[in-house]
Short mmCIF file of C-alpha atoms in Angstrom, two decimals:
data_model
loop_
_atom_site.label_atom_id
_atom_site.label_comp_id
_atom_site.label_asym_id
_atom_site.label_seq_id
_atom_site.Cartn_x
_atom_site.Cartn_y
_atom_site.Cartn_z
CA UNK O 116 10.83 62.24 36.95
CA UNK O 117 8.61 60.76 39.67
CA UNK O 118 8.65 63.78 42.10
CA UNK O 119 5.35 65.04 41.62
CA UNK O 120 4.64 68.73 42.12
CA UNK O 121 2.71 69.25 45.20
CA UNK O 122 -0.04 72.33 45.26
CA UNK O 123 -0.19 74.37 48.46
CA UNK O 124 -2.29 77.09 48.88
CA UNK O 125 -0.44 80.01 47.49
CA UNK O 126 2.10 78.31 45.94
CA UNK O 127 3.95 75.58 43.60
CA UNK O 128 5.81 72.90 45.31
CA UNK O 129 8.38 71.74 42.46
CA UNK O 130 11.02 69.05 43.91
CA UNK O 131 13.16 68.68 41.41
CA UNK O 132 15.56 66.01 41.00
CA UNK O 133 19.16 66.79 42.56
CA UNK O 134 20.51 64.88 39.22
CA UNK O 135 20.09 64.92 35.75
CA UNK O 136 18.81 61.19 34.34
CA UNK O 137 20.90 60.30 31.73
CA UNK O 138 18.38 59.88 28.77
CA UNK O 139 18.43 56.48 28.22
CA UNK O 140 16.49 55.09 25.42
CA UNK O 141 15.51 51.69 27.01
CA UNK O 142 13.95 52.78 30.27
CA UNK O 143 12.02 55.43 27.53
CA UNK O 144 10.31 52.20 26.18
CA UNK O 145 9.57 50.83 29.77
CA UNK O 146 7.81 53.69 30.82
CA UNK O 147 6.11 55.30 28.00
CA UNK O 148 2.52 54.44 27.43
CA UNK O 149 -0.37 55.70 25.39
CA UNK O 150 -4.27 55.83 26.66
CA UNK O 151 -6.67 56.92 24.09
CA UNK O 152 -9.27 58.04 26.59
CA UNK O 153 -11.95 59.06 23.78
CA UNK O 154 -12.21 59.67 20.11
CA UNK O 155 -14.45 61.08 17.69
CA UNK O 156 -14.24 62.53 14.48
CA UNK O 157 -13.39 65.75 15.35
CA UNK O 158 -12.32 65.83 19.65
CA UNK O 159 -9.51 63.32 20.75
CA UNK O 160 -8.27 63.12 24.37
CA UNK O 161 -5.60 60.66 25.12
CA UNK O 162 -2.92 60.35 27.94
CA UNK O 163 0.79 60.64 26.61
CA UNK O 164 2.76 58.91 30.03
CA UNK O 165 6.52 58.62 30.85
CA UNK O 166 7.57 61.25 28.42
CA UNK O 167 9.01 65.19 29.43
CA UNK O 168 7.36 68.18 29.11
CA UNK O 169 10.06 69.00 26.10
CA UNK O 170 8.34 66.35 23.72
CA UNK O 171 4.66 67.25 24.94
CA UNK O 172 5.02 71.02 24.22
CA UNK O 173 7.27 70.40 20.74
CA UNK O 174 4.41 68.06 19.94
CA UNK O 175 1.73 70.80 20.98
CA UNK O 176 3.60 73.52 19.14
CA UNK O 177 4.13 71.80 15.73
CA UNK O 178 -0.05 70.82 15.99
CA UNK O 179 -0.73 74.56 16.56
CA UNK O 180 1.54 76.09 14.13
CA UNK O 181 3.03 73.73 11.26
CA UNK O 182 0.82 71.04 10.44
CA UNK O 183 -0.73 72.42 6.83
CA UNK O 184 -3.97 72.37 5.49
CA UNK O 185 -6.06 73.98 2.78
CA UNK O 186 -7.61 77.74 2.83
CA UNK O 187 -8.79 79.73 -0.06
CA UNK O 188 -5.56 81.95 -0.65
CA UNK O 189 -6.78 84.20 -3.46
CA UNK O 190 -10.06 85.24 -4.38
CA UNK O 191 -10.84 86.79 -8.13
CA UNK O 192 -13.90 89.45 -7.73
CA UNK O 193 -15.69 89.92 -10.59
CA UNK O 194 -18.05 91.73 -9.15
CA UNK O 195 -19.04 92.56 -5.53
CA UNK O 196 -22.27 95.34 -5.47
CA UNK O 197 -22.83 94.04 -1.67
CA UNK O 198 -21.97 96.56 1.19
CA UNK O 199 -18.98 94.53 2.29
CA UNK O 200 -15.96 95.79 0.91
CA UNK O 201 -13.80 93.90 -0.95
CA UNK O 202 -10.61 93.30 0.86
CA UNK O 203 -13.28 92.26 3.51
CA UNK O 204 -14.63 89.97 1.67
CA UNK O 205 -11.66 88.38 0.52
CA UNK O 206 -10.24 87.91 4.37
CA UNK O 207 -13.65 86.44 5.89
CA UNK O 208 -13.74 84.09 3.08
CA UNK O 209 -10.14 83.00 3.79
CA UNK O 210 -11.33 81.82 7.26
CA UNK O 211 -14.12 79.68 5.78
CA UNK O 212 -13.00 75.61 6.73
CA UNK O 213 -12.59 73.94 3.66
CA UNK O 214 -12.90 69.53 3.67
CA UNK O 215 -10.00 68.75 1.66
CA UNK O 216 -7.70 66.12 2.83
CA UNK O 217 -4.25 68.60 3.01
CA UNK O 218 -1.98 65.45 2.85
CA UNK O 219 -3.82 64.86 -1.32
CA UNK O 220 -2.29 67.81 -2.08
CA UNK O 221 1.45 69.32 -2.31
CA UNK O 222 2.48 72.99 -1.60
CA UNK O 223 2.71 75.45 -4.09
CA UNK O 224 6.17 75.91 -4.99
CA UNK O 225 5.78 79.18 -6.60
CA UNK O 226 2.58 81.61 -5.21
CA UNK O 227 2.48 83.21 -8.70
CA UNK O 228 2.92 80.01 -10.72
CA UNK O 229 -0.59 78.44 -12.54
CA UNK O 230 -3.04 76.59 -10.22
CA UNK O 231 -3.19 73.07 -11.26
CA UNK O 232 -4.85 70.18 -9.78
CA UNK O 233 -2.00 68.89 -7.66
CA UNK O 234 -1.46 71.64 -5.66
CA UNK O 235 -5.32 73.64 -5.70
CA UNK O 236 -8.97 73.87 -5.91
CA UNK O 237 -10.97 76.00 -7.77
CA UNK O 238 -14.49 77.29 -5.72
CA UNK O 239 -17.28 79.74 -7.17
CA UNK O 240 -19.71 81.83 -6.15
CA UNK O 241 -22.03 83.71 -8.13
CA UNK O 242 -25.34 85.13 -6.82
CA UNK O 243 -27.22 87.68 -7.17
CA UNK O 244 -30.50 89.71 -4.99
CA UNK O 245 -33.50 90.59 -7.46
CA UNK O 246 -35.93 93.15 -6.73
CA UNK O 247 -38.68 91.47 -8.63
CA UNK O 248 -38.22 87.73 -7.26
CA UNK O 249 -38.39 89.34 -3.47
CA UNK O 250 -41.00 91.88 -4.18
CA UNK O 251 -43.24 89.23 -5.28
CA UNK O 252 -42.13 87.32 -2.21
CA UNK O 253 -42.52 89.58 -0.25
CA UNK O 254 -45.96 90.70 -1.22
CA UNK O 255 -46.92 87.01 -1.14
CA UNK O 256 -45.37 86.42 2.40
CA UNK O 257 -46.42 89.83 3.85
CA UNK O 258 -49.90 88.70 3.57
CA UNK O 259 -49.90 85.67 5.01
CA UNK O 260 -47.34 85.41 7.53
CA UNK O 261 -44.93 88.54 7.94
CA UNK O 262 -41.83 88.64 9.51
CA UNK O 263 -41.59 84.79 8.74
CA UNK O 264 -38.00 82.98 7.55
CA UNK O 265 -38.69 80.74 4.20
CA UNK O 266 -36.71 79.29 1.80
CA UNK O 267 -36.17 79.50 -2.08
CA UNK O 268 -34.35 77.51 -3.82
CA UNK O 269 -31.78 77.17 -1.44
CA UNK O 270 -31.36 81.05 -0.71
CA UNK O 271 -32.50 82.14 2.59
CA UNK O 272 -34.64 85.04 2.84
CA UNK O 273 -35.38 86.93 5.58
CA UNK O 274 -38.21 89.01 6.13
CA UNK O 275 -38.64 91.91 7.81
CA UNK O 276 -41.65 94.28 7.11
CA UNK O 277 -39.77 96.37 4.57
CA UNK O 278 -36.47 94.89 4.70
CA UNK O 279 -35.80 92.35 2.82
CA UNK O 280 -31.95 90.33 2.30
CA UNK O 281 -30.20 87.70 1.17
CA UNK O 282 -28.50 86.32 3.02
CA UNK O 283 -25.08 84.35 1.77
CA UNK O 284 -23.78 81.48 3.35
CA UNK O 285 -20.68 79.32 2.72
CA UNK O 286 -23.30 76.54 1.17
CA UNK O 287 -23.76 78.82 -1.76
CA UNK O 288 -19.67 78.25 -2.60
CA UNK O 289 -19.26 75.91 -5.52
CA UNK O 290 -16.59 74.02 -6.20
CA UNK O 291 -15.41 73.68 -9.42
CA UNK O 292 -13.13 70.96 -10.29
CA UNK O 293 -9.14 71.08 -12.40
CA UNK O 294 -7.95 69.00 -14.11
CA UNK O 295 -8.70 65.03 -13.30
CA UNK O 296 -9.69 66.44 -9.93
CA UNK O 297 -13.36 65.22 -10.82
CA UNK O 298 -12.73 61.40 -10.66
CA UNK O 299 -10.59 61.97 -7.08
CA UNK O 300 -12.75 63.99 -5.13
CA UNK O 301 -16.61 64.43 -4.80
CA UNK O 302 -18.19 68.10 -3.79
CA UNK O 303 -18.70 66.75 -0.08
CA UNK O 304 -14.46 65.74 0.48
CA UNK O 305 -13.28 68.96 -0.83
CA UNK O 306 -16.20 71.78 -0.08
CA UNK O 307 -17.35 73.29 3.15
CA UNK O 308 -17.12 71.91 6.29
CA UNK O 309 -20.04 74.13 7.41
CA UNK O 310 -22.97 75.71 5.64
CA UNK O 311 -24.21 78.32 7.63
CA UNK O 312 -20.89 80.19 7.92
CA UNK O 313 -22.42 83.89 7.31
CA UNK O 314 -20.60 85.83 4.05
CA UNK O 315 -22.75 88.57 2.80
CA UNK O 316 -25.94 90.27 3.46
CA UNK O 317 -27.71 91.28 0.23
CA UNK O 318 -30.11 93.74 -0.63
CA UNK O 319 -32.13 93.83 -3.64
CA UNK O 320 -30.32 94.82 -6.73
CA UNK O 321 -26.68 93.43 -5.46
CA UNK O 322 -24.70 91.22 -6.52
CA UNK O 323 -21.29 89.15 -5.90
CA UNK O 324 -19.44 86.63 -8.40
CA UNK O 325 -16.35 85.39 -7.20
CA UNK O 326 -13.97 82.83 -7.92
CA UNK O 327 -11.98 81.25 -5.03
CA UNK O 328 -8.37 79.63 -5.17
CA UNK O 329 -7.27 77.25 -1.63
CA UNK O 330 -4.17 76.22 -1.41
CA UNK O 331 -2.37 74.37 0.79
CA UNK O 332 -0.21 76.35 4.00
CA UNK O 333 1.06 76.05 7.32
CA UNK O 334 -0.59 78.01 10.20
CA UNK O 335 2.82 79.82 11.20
CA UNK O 336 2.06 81.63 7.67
CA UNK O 337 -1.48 82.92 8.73
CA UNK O 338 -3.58 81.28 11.19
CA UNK O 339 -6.67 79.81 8.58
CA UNK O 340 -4.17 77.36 7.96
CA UNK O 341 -4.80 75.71 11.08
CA UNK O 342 -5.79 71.76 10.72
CA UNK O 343 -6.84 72.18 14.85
CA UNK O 344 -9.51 74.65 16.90
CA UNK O 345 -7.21 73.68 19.28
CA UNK O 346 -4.55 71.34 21.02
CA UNK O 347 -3.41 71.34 24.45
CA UNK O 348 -2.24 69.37 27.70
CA UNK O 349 -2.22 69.61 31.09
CA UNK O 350 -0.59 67.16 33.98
CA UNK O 351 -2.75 64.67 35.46
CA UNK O 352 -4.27 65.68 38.97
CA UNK O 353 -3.12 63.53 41.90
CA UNK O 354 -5.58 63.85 45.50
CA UNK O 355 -4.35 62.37 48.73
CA UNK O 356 -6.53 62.15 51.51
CA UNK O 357 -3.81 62.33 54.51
CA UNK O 358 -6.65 61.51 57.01
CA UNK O 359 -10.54 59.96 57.00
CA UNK O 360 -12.55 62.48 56.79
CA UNK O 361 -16.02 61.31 57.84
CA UNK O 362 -19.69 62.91 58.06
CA UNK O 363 -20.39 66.66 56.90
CA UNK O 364 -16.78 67.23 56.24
CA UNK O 365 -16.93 64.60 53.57
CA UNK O 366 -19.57 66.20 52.28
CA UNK O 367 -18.25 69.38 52.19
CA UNK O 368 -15.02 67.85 51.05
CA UNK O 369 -17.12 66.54 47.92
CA UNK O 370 -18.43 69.96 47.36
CA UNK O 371 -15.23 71.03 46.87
CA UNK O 372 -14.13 69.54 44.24
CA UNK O 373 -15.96 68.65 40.11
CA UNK O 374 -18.91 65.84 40.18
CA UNK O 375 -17.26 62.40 40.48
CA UNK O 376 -13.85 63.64 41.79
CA UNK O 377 -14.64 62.06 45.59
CA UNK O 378 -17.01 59.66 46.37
CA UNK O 379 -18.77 58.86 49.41
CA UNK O 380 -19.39 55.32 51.32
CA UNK O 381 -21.12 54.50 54.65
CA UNK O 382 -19.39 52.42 57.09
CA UNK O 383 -21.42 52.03 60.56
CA UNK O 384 -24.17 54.55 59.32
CA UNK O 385 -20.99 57.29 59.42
CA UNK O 386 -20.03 58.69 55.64
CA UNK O 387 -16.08 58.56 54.90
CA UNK O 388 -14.82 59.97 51.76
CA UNK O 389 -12.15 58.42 49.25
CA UNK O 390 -10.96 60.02 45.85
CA UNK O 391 -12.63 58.28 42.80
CA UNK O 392 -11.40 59.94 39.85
CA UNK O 393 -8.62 62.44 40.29
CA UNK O 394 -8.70 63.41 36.22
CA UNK O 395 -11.85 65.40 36.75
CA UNK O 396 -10.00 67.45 39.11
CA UNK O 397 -9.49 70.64 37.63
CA UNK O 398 -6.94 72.33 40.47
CA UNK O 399 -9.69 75.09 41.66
CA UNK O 400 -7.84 74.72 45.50
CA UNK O 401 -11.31 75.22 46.47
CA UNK O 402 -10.44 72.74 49.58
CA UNK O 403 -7.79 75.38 51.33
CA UNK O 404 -10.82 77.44 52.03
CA UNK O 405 -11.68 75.40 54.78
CA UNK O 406 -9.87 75.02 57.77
CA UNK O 407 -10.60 71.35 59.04
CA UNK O 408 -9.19 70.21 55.80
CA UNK O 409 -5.21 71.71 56.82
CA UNK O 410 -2.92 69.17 56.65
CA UNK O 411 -5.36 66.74 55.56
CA UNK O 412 -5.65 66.70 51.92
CA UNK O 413 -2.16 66.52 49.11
CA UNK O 414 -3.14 68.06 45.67
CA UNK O 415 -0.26 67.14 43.22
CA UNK O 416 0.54 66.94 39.74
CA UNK O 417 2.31 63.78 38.24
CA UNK O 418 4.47 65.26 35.76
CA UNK O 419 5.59 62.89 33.41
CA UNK O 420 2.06 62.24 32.71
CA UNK O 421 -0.07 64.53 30.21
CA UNK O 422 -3.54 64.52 29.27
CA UNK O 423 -3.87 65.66 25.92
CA UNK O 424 -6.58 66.97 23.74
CA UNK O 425 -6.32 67.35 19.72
CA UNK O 426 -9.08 69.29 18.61
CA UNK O 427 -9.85 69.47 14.93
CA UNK O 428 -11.43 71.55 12.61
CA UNK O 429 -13.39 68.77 10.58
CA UNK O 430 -10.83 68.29 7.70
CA UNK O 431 -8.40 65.55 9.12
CA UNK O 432 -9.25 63.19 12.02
CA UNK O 433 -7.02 64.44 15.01
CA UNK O 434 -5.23 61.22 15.21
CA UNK O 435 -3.95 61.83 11.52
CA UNK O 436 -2.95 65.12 12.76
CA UNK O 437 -1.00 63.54 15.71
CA UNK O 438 0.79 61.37 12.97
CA UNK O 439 1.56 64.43 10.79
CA UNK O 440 2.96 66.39 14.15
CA UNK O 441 5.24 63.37 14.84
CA UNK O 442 6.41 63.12 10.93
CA UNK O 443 7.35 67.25 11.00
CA UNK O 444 9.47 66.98 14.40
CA UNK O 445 11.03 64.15 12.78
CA UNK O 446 11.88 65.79 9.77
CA UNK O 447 13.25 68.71 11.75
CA UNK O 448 15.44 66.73 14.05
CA UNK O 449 16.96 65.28 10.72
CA UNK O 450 17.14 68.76 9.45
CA UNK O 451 18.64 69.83 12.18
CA UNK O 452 21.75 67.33 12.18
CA UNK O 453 22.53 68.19 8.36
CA UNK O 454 23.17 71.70 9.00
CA UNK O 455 24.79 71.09 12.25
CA UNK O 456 26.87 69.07 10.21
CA UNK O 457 27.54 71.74 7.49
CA UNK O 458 28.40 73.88 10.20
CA UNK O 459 31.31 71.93 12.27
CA UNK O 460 32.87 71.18 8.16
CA UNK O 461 33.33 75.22 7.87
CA UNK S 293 26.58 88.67 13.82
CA UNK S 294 27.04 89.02 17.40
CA UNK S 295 28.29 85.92 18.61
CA UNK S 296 28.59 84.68 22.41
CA UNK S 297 31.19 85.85 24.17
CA UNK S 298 32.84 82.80 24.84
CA UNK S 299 32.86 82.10 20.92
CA UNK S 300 34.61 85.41 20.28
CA UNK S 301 37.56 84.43 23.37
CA UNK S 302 37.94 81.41 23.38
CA UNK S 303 36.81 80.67 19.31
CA UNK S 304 34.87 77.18 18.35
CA UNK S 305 36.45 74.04 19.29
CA UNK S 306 35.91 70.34 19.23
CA UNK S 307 34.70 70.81 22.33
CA UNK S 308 32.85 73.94 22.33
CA UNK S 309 30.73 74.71 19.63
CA UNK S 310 27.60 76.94 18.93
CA UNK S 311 25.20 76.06 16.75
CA UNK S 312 22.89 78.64 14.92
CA UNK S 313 19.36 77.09 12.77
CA UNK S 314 17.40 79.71 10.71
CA UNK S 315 13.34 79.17 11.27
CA UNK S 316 13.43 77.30 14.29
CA UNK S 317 12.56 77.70 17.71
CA UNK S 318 11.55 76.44 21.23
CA UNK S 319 9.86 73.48 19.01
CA UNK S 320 13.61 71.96 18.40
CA UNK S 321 15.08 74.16 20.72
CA UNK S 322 13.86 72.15 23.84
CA UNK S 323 13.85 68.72 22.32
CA UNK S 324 17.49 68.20 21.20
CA UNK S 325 18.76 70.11 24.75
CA UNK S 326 16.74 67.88 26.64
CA UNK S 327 17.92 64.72 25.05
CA UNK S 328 21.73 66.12 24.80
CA UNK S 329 22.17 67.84 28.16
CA UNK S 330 20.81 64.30 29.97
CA UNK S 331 24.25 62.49 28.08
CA UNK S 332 26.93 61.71 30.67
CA UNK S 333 29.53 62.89 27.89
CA UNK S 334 27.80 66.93 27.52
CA UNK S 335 29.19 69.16 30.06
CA UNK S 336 27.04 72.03 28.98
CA UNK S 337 23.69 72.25 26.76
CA UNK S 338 21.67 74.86 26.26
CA UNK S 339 19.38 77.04 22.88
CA UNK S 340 18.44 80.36 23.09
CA UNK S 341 16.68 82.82 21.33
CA UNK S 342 18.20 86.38 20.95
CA UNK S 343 15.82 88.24 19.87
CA UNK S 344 12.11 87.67 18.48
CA UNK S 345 12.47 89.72 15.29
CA UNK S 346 15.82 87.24 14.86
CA UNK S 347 14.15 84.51 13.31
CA UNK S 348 17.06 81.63 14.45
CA UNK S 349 17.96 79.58 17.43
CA UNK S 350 21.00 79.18 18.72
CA UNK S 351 22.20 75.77 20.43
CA UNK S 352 25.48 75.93 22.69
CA UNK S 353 26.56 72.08 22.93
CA UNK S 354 29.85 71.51 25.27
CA UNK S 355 31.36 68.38 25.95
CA UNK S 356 34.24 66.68 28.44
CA UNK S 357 37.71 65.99 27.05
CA UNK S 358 37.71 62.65 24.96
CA UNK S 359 34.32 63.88 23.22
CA UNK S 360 33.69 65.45 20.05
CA UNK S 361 30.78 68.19 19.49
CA UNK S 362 30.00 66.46 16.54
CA UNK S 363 29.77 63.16 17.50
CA UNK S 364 27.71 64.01 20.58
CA UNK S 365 25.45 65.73 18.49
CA UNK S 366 25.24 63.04 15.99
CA UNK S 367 24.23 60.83 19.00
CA UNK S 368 21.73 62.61 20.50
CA UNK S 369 19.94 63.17 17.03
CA UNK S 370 19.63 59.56 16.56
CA UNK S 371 18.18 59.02 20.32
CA UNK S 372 15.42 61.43 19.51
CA UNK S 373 14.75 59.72 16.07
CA UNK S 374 14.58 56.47 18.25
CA UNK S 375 12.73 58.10 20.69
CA UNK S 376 10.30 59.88 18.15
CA UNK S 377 9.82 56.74 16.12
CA UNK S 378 8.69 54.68 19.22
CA UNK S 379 6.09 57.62 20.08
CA UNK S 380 4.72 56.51 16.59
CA UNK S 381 4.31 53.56 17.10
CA UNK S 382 2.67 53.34 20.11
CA UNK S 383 0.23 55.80 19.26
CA UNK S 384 -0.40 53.61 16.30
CA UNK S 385 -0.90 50.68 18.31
CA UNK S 386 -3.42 52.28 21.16
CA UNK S 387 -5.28 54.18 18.23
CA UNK S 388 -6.07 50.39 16.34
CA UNK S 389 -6.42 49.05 19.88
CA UNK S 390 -8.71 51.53 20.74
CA UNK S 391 -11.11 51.01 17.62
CA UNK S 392 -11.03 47.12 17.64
CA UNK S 393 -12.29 47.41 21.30
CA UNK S 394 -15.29 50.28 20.05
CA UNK S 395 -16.02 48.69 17.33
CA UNK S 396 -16.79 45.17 18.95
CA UNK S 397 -18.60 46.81 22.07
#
């Protein structure tokens, strides 16, 4: 596991090991370690060490695809007069990022059955694009400053000369609650997660009145189900300076690589370079350009150690969505042993 | 169903044994054959996945004389659930060790 893959200049260097490990669940424990390198709300980036590429992937699979979360799944029109067709309308407002905490809510057993308040939420929209309020408006605004954004009550208008819209935004979705869903959640843990998500353009006259039903789904199903913009890993960077490398070469050497990656220090007036922080490195070879660097520099992955980055979309914090990830391959691997066993009975 | 050659000569056997899971892929795939085929006891681990329209995964486990399929299997399941369970935890731990030391800087 400690062979690290070497980078030449055209080509992988992968020394694998002649034998198999045995797995042993002990020396697992030695070695494994977890860094949380930073965390926020939304972006997590932590280092995952001593594990194999198996676990990482399965890990960054399930994130992608199967943890659930909550997207509006059916939409009732009761009227749509805009210029975006229906169907349309329906798919863009799937996409909209909804708040709601996926793991308050169960799946819908049956797509047809009743929405109730365990398994749904209920949004609405109803607006509407009046000739009269925006030719007053627009009369008003015309004259004193034209082609000028304003607001009114809590519709954005745009002018310009002639044209005049409405424009819709995901703020103007209301959600309405079911059932005792009032005393559990509040309009800002189950509504948007953005308001300036674009719907609709109206013009006067138009009109759309929706109501919106989000259930709960996995992303494998269709990909507004997604809990994560996105997840991923890649093997931490290893440099090796084989030789010093002193004066404009070191600073050449720096150039070739991100800010912070080599550093520089003066002994005797001469510069020498040493590597400072090989995770900035982001394996752009840019050194085997140069020939006084042949022979002189090792770029290598260590592979048993991933730096990972969780991504999410605003409605759980990524290190709940870690937790979820790790509770789904667990489930699985138990799945997987009952029919396993069901199969050697037959 | 096609099934592997070998199956369809040689037939399932305490030893020899394919294993076929509806709706799953490379996700358990990878896992259990990297946990089994590291055993001293499995001669031969591998999954594969015939065809992408085929929605199922199928797991060849082999083992050496004095083995069962079944209880290698068994094994190797519980390994990863040790294995998957320590992941957990850790996590858990850096993640409260990581906002003590935030929230006191």
């Amino acid at each position: 596991m400690n062979n690290p893959i070497i980078m030449n200049k055209y080509s992988i260097e992968r020394t694998l090991g002649n034998e198999v490990k045995p797995y042993n669940y002990d020396e697992f424990v030695k070695n494994f370690k977890v860094n949380i390198i930073n965390l926020s709300e939304t972006d997590m980036e932590f280092d995952l060490i001593g594990v194999d590429v198996a676990l990482a992937n399965s890990l960054r699979r399930v994130i992608i695809s199967e943890v659930p979360s909550m997207a509006i799944e059916k939409v009732h029109i009761y009227q749509n007069t805009s210029y975006v067709l229906d169907e349309i309308l329906a798919h863009r407002l799937g996409l909209i990022p909804l708040k709601a905490d996926p793991r308050q809510f169960k799946m819908k057993e049956d797509e047809n059955s009743e929405p109730n308040e365990h398994d749904s939420l209920v949004y609405d929209m109803k607006i509407k694009c009046t000739k009269k309020d925006l030719d007053a408006l627009a009369h008003k605004q015309y004259i004193s400053f034209p082609g000028m954004i304003l607001f009114l009550s809590n519709i954005l208008i745009y002018i310009n000369d002639e044209q005049l819209t409405f424009i819709v935004y995901s703020k103007h979705i209301k959600w309405s609650p079911l059932g005792n869903q009032k005393d559990i959640f509040t309009e800002k843990s189950v509504g948007m997660i953005n308001d300036d998500i674009l719907i609709a353009k109206l013009r006067p006259g138009q009109e759309i009145e929706l109501k919106m039903y989000a259930v709960k789904g996995i992303p494998k199903d269709h990909a507004k189900f997604q809990s994560v913009c996105t997840a991923w890993y890649r093997m931490m960077p290893n440099i090796k300076l084989l030789d010093d490398i002193k004066g404009n070469d070191a600073l050449l050497l720096q150039s070739c690589f991100p800010k912070g990656v080599i550093g520089l220090k003066s002994y005797k007036g001469v510069l020498v370079a040493h590597v400072e922080d090989c995770r900035k490195e982001n394996s752009s070879r840019n050194v085997f350009r140069y020939k006084q660097f042949d022979n002189k520099i090792l770029l290598s992955k260590i592979p048993d150690h991933f730096i990972f980055t969780i991504e999410s979309i605003g409605a759980m914090e990524p290190s709940s969505i870690f937790f979820e990830a790790i509770n789904i391959i667990i489930k699985k691997v138990n799945n997987a042993l009952e029919i396993a066993l069901n199969q050697t009975e037959v | 169903m096609a099934e592997l050659q070998d199956d369809e000569d040689i037939g399932p056997s305490e030893l020899d044994r394919t294993f076929i899971f509806e709706d799953e892929g490379h996700t358990l795939g990878s896992l259990i054959t990297y946990v089994l085929e590291s055993f001293p006891e499995t001669d031969f681990c591998a999954y594969s996945i015939r065809h992408p329209s085929e929605n199922k995964m199928y797991l060849r486990l082999k083992v050496k004389e004095g083995n069962t399929v079944e209880d290698v299997f068994k094994h190797g399941i519980q390994e990863l659930n040790k294995m998957l369970n320590h992941v957990k935890k850790t996590f858990k731990k850096s993640i409260s060790a990581y906002e003590e030391n935030t929230s006191t800087a």
